CSV table of C-alpha atoms in Angstrom, one decimal:
chain,number,residue,atom,x,y,z
A,812,MET,CA,-70.6,22.5,126.6
A,813,ALA,CA,-71.5,19.6,128.3
A,814,GLY,CA,-74.2,19.4,126.1
A,815,ARG,CA,-72.2,20.0,123.3
A,816,VAL,CA,-69.9,17.3,124.0
A,817,GLN,CA,-72.2,14.7,125.0
A,818,PRO,CA,-73.5,13.4,122.0
A,819,VAL,CA,-70.4,13.5,120.0
A,820,LEU,CA,-68.9,11.0,122.9
A,821,ALA,CA,-71.8,9.3,122.2
A,822,GLY,CA,-71.4,9.1,118.6
A,823,VAL,CA,-67.8,8.2,119.1
A,824,VAL,CA,-68.8,4.9,121.8
A,825,THR,CA,-71.0,4.1,118.5
A,826,ALA,CA,-68.9,3.6,116.0
A,827,LEU,CA,-66.1,2.2,118.4
A,828,VAL,CA,-68.9,-0.3,119.8
A,829,GLY,CA,-70.4,-0.2,115.8
A,830,PHE,CA,-66.5,-1.6,114.4
A,831,ALA,CA,-65.2,-3.7,116.8
A,832,SER,CA,-68.6,-5.5,117.5
A,833,SER,CA,-69.0,-7.1,113.8
A,834,PHE,CA,-65.6,-6.3,111.8
A,835,THR,CA,-65.1,-9.8,112.3
A,836,VAL,CA,-67.8,-11.0,111.0
A,837,VAL,CA,-67.6,-8.3,107.5
A,838,LEU,CA,-64.2,-9.8,107.4
A,839,ALA,CA,-65.1,-13.6,107.4
A,840,GLY,CA,-68.0,-12.9,105.0
A,841,LEU,CA,-65.8,-11.2,102.7
A,842,ARG,CA,-62.7,-13.6,102.9
A,843,ALA,CA,-65.9,-16.6,102.6
A,844,ALA,CA,-67.5,-15.3,99.0
A,845,GLY,CA,-63.6,-15.6,97.7
A,846,ALA,CA,-61.5,-12.2,98.4
A,847,SER,CA,-58.0,-11.5,99.7
A,848,ASP,CA,-56.5,-10.2,102.3
A,849,ALA,CA,-55.8,-7.1,100.2
A,850,GLN,CA,-59.4,-7.1,98.5
A,851,ALA,CA,-61.0,-8.5,102.5
A,852,ALA,CA,-59.3,-4.5,103.7
A,853,SER,CA,-60.3,-2.9,101.0
A,854,GLY,CA,-64.0,-4.2,101.8
A,855,LEU,CA,-64.0,-3.3,105.4
A,856,LEU,CA,-62.2,0.6,104.2
A,857,ALA,CA,-64.8,0.8,101.8
A,858,LEU,CA,-67.7,0.5,104.6
A,859,CYS,CA,-67.0,2.0,106.8
A,860,VAL,CA,-66.2,5.2,104.3
A,861,ALA,CA,-69.5,4.6,102.7
A,862,CYS,CA,-71.4,4.4,106.0
A,863,GLY,CA,-69.5,7.5,106.9
A,864,LEU,CA,-70.7,9.2,104.3
A,865,ALA,CA,-74.1,8.3,104.4
A,866,ALA,CA,-75.0,8.5,108.3
A,867,ALA,CA,-73.5,12.5,107.4
A,868,TRP,CA,-75.8,13.0,104.8
A,869,LEU,CA,-78.8,11.9,106.4
A,870,GLY,CA,-78.2,13.1,109.8
A,871,TRP,CA,-77.8,16.6,108.4
A,872,ARG,CA,-80.6,16.4,106.2
A,873,HIS,CA,-83.0,15.7,108.2
A,874,ARG,CA,-82.0,16.7,112.5
A,875,ILE,CA,-82.4,12.5,112.6
A,876,PRO,CA,-80.1,10.3,115.2
A,877,MET,CA,-80.2,7.8,112.0
A,878,SER,CA,-76.9,5.7,112.6
A,879,VAL,CA,-75.8,3.8,109.7
A,880,ALA,CA,-73.6,0.2,109.6
A,881,TRP,CA,-72.9,-2.4,107.6
A,882,SER,CA,-74.9,-5.4,106.8
A,883,THR,CA,-73.6,-7.9,109.7
A,884,PRO,CA,-76.4,-10.3,108.6
A,885,GLY,CA,-75.1,-9.8,105.2
A,886,ALA,CA,-72.0,-10.9,105.7
A,887,ALA,CA,-73.2,-14.0,107.3
A,888,LEU,CA,-74.8,-15.0,104.7
A,889,LEU,CA,-71.6,-14.8,102.8
A,890,VAL,CA,-70.0,-16.9,105.1
A,891,ALA,CA,-73.3,-19.6,104.7
A,892,THR,CA,-73.1,-19.2,101.1
A,893,GLY,CA,-69.4,-19.2,100.4
A,894,ALA,CA,-67.8,-18.2,97.0
A,895,PRO,CA,-69.9,-17.9,94.5
A,896,PRO,CA,-69.4,-20.0,90.8
A,897,GLY,CA,-66.9,-17.3,88.7
A,898,GLY,CA,-65.4,-16.0,92.6
A,899,TRP,CA,-64.7,-13.0,94.2
A,900,PRO,CA,-65.8,-10.8,90.4
A,901,VAL,CA,-69.3,-12.3,90.2
A,902,ALA,CA,-69.6,-12.1,94.2
A,903,VAL,CA,-68.7,-8.2,93.0
A,904,GLY,CA,-71.6,-7.8,90.7
A,905,ALA,CA,-73.7,-9.6,93.5
A,906,PHE,CA,-73.3,-6.5,95.9
A,907,LEU,CA,-74.0,-4.2,92.7
A,908,VAL,CA,-77.0,-6.4,92.1
A,909,SER,CA,-78.1,-5.8,95.7
A,910,GLY,CA,-77.4,-2.0,96.1
A,911,VAL,CA,-80.0,-1.1,92.8
A,912,LEU,CA,-82.6,-3.1,94.6
A,913,ILE,CA,-82.3,-1.3,97.6
A,914,VAL,CA,-82.3,2.1,95.6
A,915,ALA,CA,-85.1,1.0,93.2
A,916,ALA,CA,-87.0,0.1,97.2
A,917,GLY,CA,-86.3,3.7,97.9
A,918,LEU,CA,-87.6,4.9,94.6
A,919,PHE,CA,-90.3,2.8,94.1
A,920,PRO,CA,-92.4,2.5,97.7
A,921,PRO,CA,-94.0,-0.7,96.8
A,922,LEU,CA,-91.3,-2.5,96.3
A,923,GLY,CA,-90.1,-1.6,99.8
A,924,ARG,CA,-93.6,-2.3,101.3
A,925,ALA,CA,-93.6,-5.7,99.7
A,926,VAL,CA,-90.2,-6.9,101.2
A,927,ALA,CA,-91.5,-5.5,104.3
A,928,ALA,CA,-94.7,-7.8,103.6
A,929,ILE,CA,-92.4,-11.0,103.8
A,930,PRO,CA,-94.3,-12.7,107.0
A,931,LYS,CA,-91.8,-11.9,109.7
A,932,PRO,CA,-91.1,-15.8,110.8
A,933,VAL,CA,-90.6,-16.5,107.6
A,934,ALA,CA,-88.2,-13.8,107.6
A,935,GLY,CA,-86.9,-14.2,110.7
A,936,ALA,CA,-85.5,-18.5,110.5
A,937,MET,CA,-84.6,-17.6,107.1
A,938,LEU,CA,-81.9,-15.0,109.3
A,939,ALA,CA,-81.7,-17.6,112.1
A,940,GLY,CA,-80.9,-20.0,109.3
A,941,VAL,CA,-78.0,-17.5,108.1
A,942,LEU,CA,-76.7,-17.2,111.3
A,943,LEU,CA,-76.5,-20.4,112.6
A,944,PRO,CA,-73.5,-21.5,111.2
A,945,LEU,CA,-71.4,-18.6,113.3
A,946,CYS,CA,-73.1,-19.1,116.0
A,947,THR,CA,-72.3,-22.5,116.7
A,948,ALA,CA,-68.1,-21.3,116.3
A,949,PRO,CA,-67.6,-20.4,119.8
A,950,VAL,CA,-68.6,-24.1,120.8
A,951,ARG,CA,-66.0,-25.8,118.0
A,952,ALA,CA,-63.0,-23.1,119.4
A,953,LEU,CA,-63.6,-24.3,122.7
A,954,VAL,CA,-63.3,-28.3,121.6
A,955,GLU,CA,-61.1,-27.2,118.9
A,956,LEU,CA,-58.5,-24.5,120.4
A,957,PRO,CA,-59.4,-24.6,124.4
A,958,VAL,CA,-56.6,-23.0,125.7
A,959,VAL,CA,-57.1,-19.8,123.2
A,960,ALA,CA,-60.6,-19.4,122.8
A,961,GLY,CA,-61.5,-20.0,127.0
A,962,PRO,CA,-60.4,-16.8,128.1
A,963,VAL,CA,-62.3,-15.5,125.0
A,964,VAL,CA,-65.2,-16.8,125.6
A,965,VAL,CA,-65.2,-16.4,129.8
A,966,GLY,CA,-64.5,-12.2,128.9
A,967,TRP,CA,-67.7,-12.4,127.0
A,968,LEU,CA,-69.7,-14.3,129.5
A,969,LEU,CA,-68.5,-11.6,132.1
A,970,LEU,CA,-68.8,-8.4,130.4
A,971,HIS,CA,-72.4,-9.7,129.0
A,972,ARG,CA,-72.9,-9.7,132.9
A,973,PHE,CA,-72.3,-6.5,134.0
A,974,ALA,CA,-70.9,-4.4,131.0
A,975,ARG,CA,-73.2,-5.9,127.9
A,976,ARG,CA,-72.5,-3.2,125.4
A,977,TRP,CA,-68.8,-3.9,125.8
A,978,ALA,CA,-69.1,-7.7,125.7
A,979,VAL,CA,-68.5,-8.2,122.3
A,980,PRO,CA,-65.5,-5.6,121.9
A,981,GLY,CA,-64.1,-7.3,125.4
A,982,ALA,CA,-63.6,-10.5,124.0
A,983,LEU,CA,-62.2,-9.2,120.5
A,984,LEU,CA,-59.7,-7.0,123.2
A,985,VAL,CA,-59.1,-11.0,124.7
A,986,ALA,CA,-58.7,-12.7,121.2
A,987,VAL,CA,-55.5,-10.0,120.3
A,988,VAL,CA,-53.6,-10.4,122.9
A,989,ALA,CA,-53.9,-14.6,122.4
A,990,ILE,CA,-53.4,-14.2,118.4
A,991,ALA,CA,-50.7,-11.4,119.9
A,992,LEU,CA,-49.4,-14.0,122.2
A,993,THR,CA,-49.6,-17.2,119.6
A,994,ALA,CA,-49.2,-15.5,116.2
A,995,PRO,CA,-45.5,-15.9,114.2
A,996,PRO,CA,-43.0,-12.8,115.0
A,997,THR,CA,-42.8,-12.3,111.6
A,998,GLY,CA,-46.8,-12.4,111.1
A,999,LEU,CA,-47.6,-8.9,111.4
A,1000,THR,CA,-44.3,-7.4,109.6
A,1001,ARG,CA,-45.3,-9.6,106.1
A,1002,ALA,CA,-48.7,-7.8,106.3
A,1003,SER,CA,-49.4,-4.6,104.6
A,1004,LEU,CA,-50.9,-2.5,107.5
A,1005,ALA,CA,-51.7,0.5,105.9
A,1006,PRO,CA,-54.9,1.9,104.5
A,1007,SER,CA,-55.8,0.5,100.7
A,1008,ILE,CA,-58.3,0.1,98.4
A,1009,THR,CA,-58.2,-2.6,95.9
A,1010,VAL,CA,-61.1,-1.8,92.9
A,1011,THR,CA,-62.5,-5.3,91.4
A,1012,VAL,CA,-64.1,-5.3,88.4
A,1013,PRO,CA,-67.1,-7.1,88.8
A,1014,ALA,CA,-68.6,-10.4,86.8
A,1015,TRP,CA,-72.2,-11.7,86.3
A,1016,ASP,CA,-73.7,-14.9,86.9
A,1017,ALA,CA,-77.3,-16.1,87.0
A,1018,SER,CA,-77.3,-18.4,89.6
A,1019,ALA,CA,-75.4,-15.6,91.7
A,1020,LEU,CA,-78.0,-12.8,91.3
A,1021,PHE,CA,-80.6,-15.5,92.6
A,1022,GLY,CA,-78.3,-17.4,95.4
A,1023,LEU,CA,-76.5,-14.2,96.8
A,1024,ALA,CA,-77.7,-10.7,95.4
A,1025,LEU,CA,-81.4,-11.2,96.2
A,1026,PRO,CA,-81.2,-12.6,99.9
A,1027,LEU,CA,-78.3,-10.1,100.5
A,1028,PHE,CA,-81.0,-7.8,99.5
A,1029,LEU,CA,-83.6,-9.4,101.7
A,1030,VAL,CA,-81.4,-9.8,104.2
A,1031,THR,CA,-80.2,-6.3,104.4
A,1032,MET,CA,-83.9,-5.4,104.2
A,1033,ALA,CA,-85.9,-7.5,106.6
A,1034,ALA,CA,-82.6,-7.6,109.5
A,1035,GLN,CA,-81.1,-4.1,109.3
A,1036,ASN,CA,-83.4,-1.4,107.4
A,1037,VAL,CA,-86.5,-2.7,108.7
A,1038,PRO,CA,-85.9,-2.8,112.1
A,1039,GLY,CA,-83.5,0.3,112.1
A,1040,MET,CA,-86.5,2.0,111.7
A,1041,ALA,CA,-88.2,0.6,114.3
A,1042,VAL,CA,-85.8,1.6,117.0
A,1043,LEU,CA,-86.1,5.1,115.6
A,1044,ALA,CA,-89.9,5.2,116.0
A,1045,GLY,CA,-89.7,3.6,119.3
A,1046,TYR,CA,-87.7,6.9,120.4
A,1047,GLY,CA,-90.4,8.7,118.8
A,1048,TYR,CA,-89.3,9.8,115.6
A,1049,ARG,CA,-90.7,9.4,112.0
A,1050,PRO,CA,-87.5,8.6,110.0
A,1051,PRO,CA,-87.8,9.1,106.1
A,1052,PHE,CA,-87.8,5.2,104.8
A,1053,GLY,CA,-87.4,6.4,101.3
A,1054,SER,CA,-84.8,8.5,101.5
A,1055,ALA,CA,-82.7,6.1,103.9
A,1056,LEU,CA,-82.5,3.2,101.7
A,1057,ARG,CA,-81.5,6.0,98.5
A,1058,ALA,CA,-78.6,6.7,100.2
A,1059,THR,CA,-78.0,3.8,101.8
A,1060,GLY,CA,-78.2,2.0,98.5
A,1061,LEU,CA,-76.2,4.8,96.8
A,1062,ALA,CA,-73.5,4.5,99.6
A,1063,SER,CA,-73.5,0.2,98.4
A,1064,LEU,CA,-73.2,0.9,95.0
A,1065,LEU,CA,-70.3,3.2,96.2
A,1066,ALA,CA,-68.4,0.7,98.3
A,1067,ALA,CA,-69.2,-2.7,96.0
A,1068,PRO,CA,-66.3,-2.1,93.6
A,1069,ALA,CA,-64.0,-1.8,96.4
A,1070,GLY,CA,-65.3,-4.7,97.7
A,1071,GLY,CA,-68.1,-3.2,100.4
A,1072,HIS,CA,-71.0,-6.1,100.8
A,1073,ALA,CA,-74.0,-3.7,101.5
A,1074,VAL,CA,-74.7,0.0,103.4
A,1075,ASN,CA,-77.9,-0.4,105.7
A,1076,LEU,CA,-79.1,1.5,109.1
A,1077,ALA,CA,-78.2,0.3,111.9
A,1078,ALA,CA,-80.5,-1.7,113.7
A,1079,ILE,CA,-77.9,-3.3,117.3
A,1080,THR,CA,-76.3,0.6,117.5
A,1081,ALA,CA,-79.0,2.5,116.7
A,1082,ALA,CA,-80.6,2.7,120.1
A,1083,LEU,CA,-77.0,4.4,121.2
A,1084,ALA,CA,-77.3,7.5,119.0
A,1085,ALA,CA,-81.2,7.9,119.6
A,1086,GLY,CA,-81.9,7.6,123.2
A,1087,PRO,CA,-81.8,9.4,126.0
A,1088,ASP,CA,-77.7,9.0,127.0
A,1089,ALA,CA,-76.7,10.7,123.9
A,1090,HIS,CA,-78.4,13.9,124.9
A,1091,PRO,CA,-81.5,15.1,126.8
A,1092,ASP,CA,-83.1,17.0,123.9
A,1093,PRO,CA,-84.2,14.5,121.4
A,1094,GLU,CA,-83.2,17.2,118.7
A,1095,ARG,CA,-80.2,17.4,119.6
A,1096,ARG,CA,-79.8,13.3,119.4
A,1097,TRP,CA,-79.0,13.6,115.5
A,1098,VAL,CA,-75.3,15.0,116.1
A,1099,ALA,CA,-74.1,11.5,117.4
A,1100,SER,CA,-75.6,9.5,114.4
A,1101,VAL,CA,-73.2,12.1,112.5
A,1102,THR,CA,-70.3,11.7,115.1
A,1103,ALA,CA,-70.1,7.9,115.2
A,1104,GLY,CA,-70.6,8.1,111.1
A,1105,ALA,CA,-67.5,10.1,111.0
A,1106,GLY,CA,-65.5,8.1,113.5
A,1107,LEU,CA,-66.6,5.1,111.8
A,1108,ALA,CA,-64.8,6.8,108.2
A,1109,LEU,CA,-61.6,7.4,111.2
A,1110,LEU,CA,-61.7,3.7,112.1
A,1111,GLY,CA,-61.9,2.7,108.5
A,1112,LEU,CA,-57.9,3.9,108.0
A,1113,GLY,CA,-57.5,0.6,110.4
A,1114,ALA,CA,-59.1,-1.9,108.0
A,1115,GLY,CA,-55.1,-2.9,107.1
A,1116,VAL,CA,-54.5,-3.6,111.0
A,1117,ALA,CA,-57.7,-5.5,111.8
A,1118,THR,CA,-57.5,-7.7,108.4
A,1119,ALA,CA,-53.7,-8.6,109.6
A,1120,LEU,CA,-54.4,-9.5,112.7
A,1121,VAL,CA,-57.3,-11.5,111.1
A,1122,ALA,CA,-54.6,-13.8,108.9
A,1123,VAL,CA,-52.5,-14.4,111.7
A,1124,ALA,CA,-55.0,-15.7,113.7
A,1125,PRO,CA,-56.9,-19.4,113.8
A,1126,PRO,CA,-59.8,-19.1,111.8
A,1127,ILE,CA,-61.8,-20.6,114.1
A,1128,LEU,CA,-60.9,-18.3,116.9
A,1129,ILE,CA,-61.8,-15.5,114.5
A,1130,GLU,CA,-65.4,-17.4,113.5
A,1131,ALA,CA,-66.1,-17.4,117.7
A,1132,VAL,CA,-65.7,-13.9,118.1
A,1133,ALA,CA,-67.8,-13.3,115.5
A,1134,GLY,CA,-70.3,-16.0,116.6
A,1135,LEU,CA,-70.1,-14.4,120.0
A,1136,ALA,CA,-71.0,-11.0,118.4
A,1137,LEU,CA,-74.6,-12.4,116.4
A,1138,LEU,CA,-75.8,-14.7,119.5
A,1139,GLY,CA,-78.0,-11.6,120.2
A,1140,ALA,CA,-79.8,-11.4,116.7
A,1141,LEU,CA,-79.6,-15.0,116.7
A,1142,ALA,CA,-82.3,-15.1,119.7
A,1143,THR,CA,-84.3,-12.5,117.9
A,1144,ALA,CA,-84.5,-14.3,114.7
A,1145,LEU,CA,-85.6,-17.1,116.3
A,1146,ALA,CA,-88.0,-15.5,118.8
A,1147,ALA,CA,-89.7,-14.0,115.3
A,1148,ALA,CA,-89.9,-17.2,113.9
A,1149,VAL,CA,-91.5,-19.0,116.5
A,1150,THR,CA,-93.7,-16.7,118.8
A,1151,ASP,CA,-96.7,-17.3,116.6
A,1152,PRO,CA,-98.2,-20.7,116.5
A,1153,THR,CA,-100.1,-20.9,113.3
A,1154,THR,CA,-97.0,-20.2,111.2
A,1155,ARG,CA,-94.7,-22.0,113.6
A,1156,GLU,CA,-94.1,-24.9,111.3
A,1157,ALA,CA,-93.6,-23.1,108.3
A,1158,ALA,CA,-90.7,-21.5,109.8
A,1159,VAL,CA,-89.2,-23.9,111.2
A,1160,VAL,CA,-89.2,-25.7,107.7
A,1161,THR,CA,-87.5,-21.8,106.2
A,1162,PHE,CA,-85.0,-22.5,109.4
A,1163,VAL,CA,-84.1,-26.3,108.7
A,1164,VAL,CA,-83.5,-25.5,104.2
A,1165,THR,CA,-81.7,-22.3,105.0
A,1166,ALA,CA,-79.2,-23.6,107.5
A,1167,SER,CA,-78.9,-26.8,105.3
A,1168,GLY,CA,-76.5,-24.8,103.5
A,1169,VAL,CA,-77.9,-26.7,100.1
A,1170,THR,CA,-77.0,-25.3,97.2
A,1171,LEU,CA,-79.2,-26.2,94.1
A,1172,ILE,CA,-78.3,-25.7,90.8
A,1173,GLY,CA,-76.2,-22.7,91.8
A,1174,VAL,CA,-78.6,-21.3,94.0
A,1175,GLY,CA,-77.3,-21.4,98.0
A,1176,GLY,CA,-79.9,-22.1,101.1
A,1177,ALA,CA,-81.6,-18.9,102.1
A,1178,PHE,CA,-83.0,-18.4,98.8
A,1179,TRP,CA,-84.8,-21.9,98.9
A,1180,GLY,CA,-85.8,-21.5,102.9
A,1181,LEU,CA,-87.1,-18.5,101.5
A,1182,ILE,CA,-89.1,-20.6,98.6
A,1183,ALA,CA,-90.3,-23.4,101.0
A,1184,GLY,CA,-91.7,-21.9,104.1
A,1185,CYS,CA,-93.8,-19.5,101.4
A,1186,LEU,CA,-94.7,-22.6,100.1
A,1187,MET,CA,-95.5,-23.7,103.2
A,1188,LEU,CA,-97.3,-20.9,104.2
A,1189,LEU,CA,-99.6,-21.0,100.7
A,1190,LEU,CA,-100.4,-24.9,101.0
A,1191,PHE,CA,-101.1,-24.7,104.9
A,1192,HIS,CA,-102.7,-21.3,105.3
A,1193,ARG,CA,-105.6,-21.2,107.2
A,1194,ARG,CA,-109.1,-18.8,107.4
A,1195,PRO,CA,-109.3,-17.1,110.5
A,1196,PRO,CA,-113.3,-17.8,112.3
A,1197,ALA,CA,-115.6,-15.8,110.4
A,1198,GLN,CA,-117.1,-12.6,112.9
A,1199,PRO,CA,-121.0,-12.7,113.6
A,1200,SER,CA,-122.4,-9.7,112.2
A,1201,PRO,CA,-123.8,-6.9,114.2
A,1202,ASP,CA,-127.5,-8.5,114.4
A,1203,GLN,CA,-126.2,-11.8,115.3
A,1204,PRO,CA,-125.6,-12.7,118.6
A,1205,ALA,CA,-122.7,-14.3,119.5
A,1206,LEU,CA,-122.9,-17.9,119.8
A,1207,THR,CA,-121.6,-17.8,123.9
A,1208,ALA,CA,-124.8,-19.0,126.0
A,1209,PRO,CA,-126.7,-15.4,127.4
A,1210,ASP,CA,-126.5,-17.0,131.1
A,1211,GLN,CA,-122.5,-17.1,130.9
A,1212,PRO,CA,-120.8,-13.6,132.8
A,1213,THR,CA,-117.6,-12.8,130.5
A,1214,LEU,CA,-114.4,-14.0,132.6
A,1215,ALA,CA,-113.4,-9.9,132.4
A,1216,ALA,CA,-115.4,-6.8,133.5
A,1217,PRO,CA,-115.9,-4.8,130.5
A,1218,ASP,CA,-113.9,-1.8,132.1
A,1219,GLN,CA,-110.6,-3.9,132.5
A,1220,PRO,CA,-108.2,-2.9,130.5
A,1221,THR,CA,-106.5,-5.9,127.8
A,1222,LEU,CA,-102.9,-7.1,129.5
A,1223,ALA,CA,-100.3,-6.7,126.7
A,1224,ALA,CA,-99.1,-9.9,125.2
A,1225,PRO,CA,-95.8,-11.1,126.9
A,1226,ASP,CA,-94.3,-12.1,123.7
A,1227,GLN,CA,-94.5,-8.6,121.9
A,1228,PRO,CA,-91.9,-6.4,124.3
A,1229,THR,CA,-92.0,-2.8,122.9
A,1230,LEU,CA,-89.2,-1.4,120.5
A,1231,ALA,CA,-87.2,0.9,122.9
A,1232,ALA,CA,-84.6,-1.0,124.9
A,1233,PRO,CA,-85.7,-2.3,128.4
A,1234,ASP,CA,-83.6,0.4,129.8
A,1235,GLN,CA,-84.6,3.6,128.2
A,1236,PRO,CA,-87.5,5.9,128.9
A,1237,THR,CA,-90.7,4.8,127.0
A,1238,PRO,CA,-91.2,7.6,124.2
A,1239,ALA,CA,-93.4,10.6,124.6
A,1240,ALA,CA,-97.3,9.6,124.3
A,1241,PRO,CA,-98.1,9.9,120.1
A,1242,ASP,CA,-100.4,12.9,120.4
A,1243,GLN,CA,-98.5,15.5,121.0
A,1244,PRO,CA,-97.0,15.6,117.4
A,1245,THR,CA,-93.8,18.4,116.9
A,1246,PRO,CA,-95.0,20.9,114.0
A,1247,ALA,CA,-93.4,19.6,110.9
A,1248,ALA,CA,-91.1,22.1,108.8
A,1249,PRO,CA,-92.2,22.0,104.7
A,1250,GLY,CA,-90.4,19.0,103.3
A,1251,ARG,CA,-88.6,17.7,106.0
A,1252,SER,CA,-88.9,14.9,108.2
A,1253,THR,CA,-89.3,15.3,111.6
A,1254,ARG,CA,-89.7,13.5,115.1
A,1255,VAL,CA,-92.9,12.8,117.0
A,1256,SER,CA,-92.4,13.3,120.7
């Protein structure tokens, strides 16, 4: 009995942490893109349902804990980009185009490989530039609203020290209490708390395709889908990338008319369902991801309440909670951007251009940051030194001994952490594969 309950409880925790940690980022992004409160609530509900359906299908079909979430970096991109020319309908059109590109990446593997081939320093720098405006919000909130924002930040710090996975939900709870104490007494009674769907007819604008749709696709792929696959691989699974992209892309298309911006593989909460805490038997952990999907869909019924709370709260306070949720993602992106000294300058250029928030010919800074970084790499690319041929002696003098004994293993580079979370056991050795059933992806134990 305990073996059946454990993955279900892990799925419930995954859904709660995933929703509470980043729904404020989603609402901030949708409202920045031009959505009204009702349209933002509709978008949050649509994303929850679409994520739940995709997670249930992928987990049941492949028996792998493939957790699905909305694109948190994509929502941060919406905050950084702002409303496109033409307003909310054009933003919805861009969401649809991004979903089509995700499906295309699943149908045509070369497209998915091309996105994965974007240099990691440039991709990390672009993501860092997108996240920076939101991540500075807690500092600004402490200056503008010290009495309200101070307890939120202190609560986050304490929980981050002693119960890290609950740090952002705990900060959100403190913020809700602060909102309840300071909001007008009639604020929530005027808001529509019932869940509802508002469908928007999409519109199209060429500048929004390059300034919003393409960056949203790239950020979702580089910051969510590819890392999500890496987390699963770190726990010994071999997930089908094409099937995951097709399922999440179709879910994005389903959610877009109702206001959902993007659905993708979970990267931040993926370890909660894929790790040993979900179940000792790796073959049973898929139940946790399916339960997480169902839980997220049910939490979507509270989208009206969540939107009402956000509507009556000071905007800087909501941005502060969202910024606290993204600090870890910003640290990871910056580390990926500056690790390699040979590409560091190109990454810094990407970061500066993206974070500047400039708009040129209607296209936002994320696109121009990516272009600037790639151009820097092309202009200042240095070929690696030629290796000596086997019949040519090395340039080292023959009487100089090597510093390391030949029978000593090479130490791993300190700046390349393993994919598994530090508190999780190392996956089993890859030389003991589990026999694969025909036509179904399986796990590598």
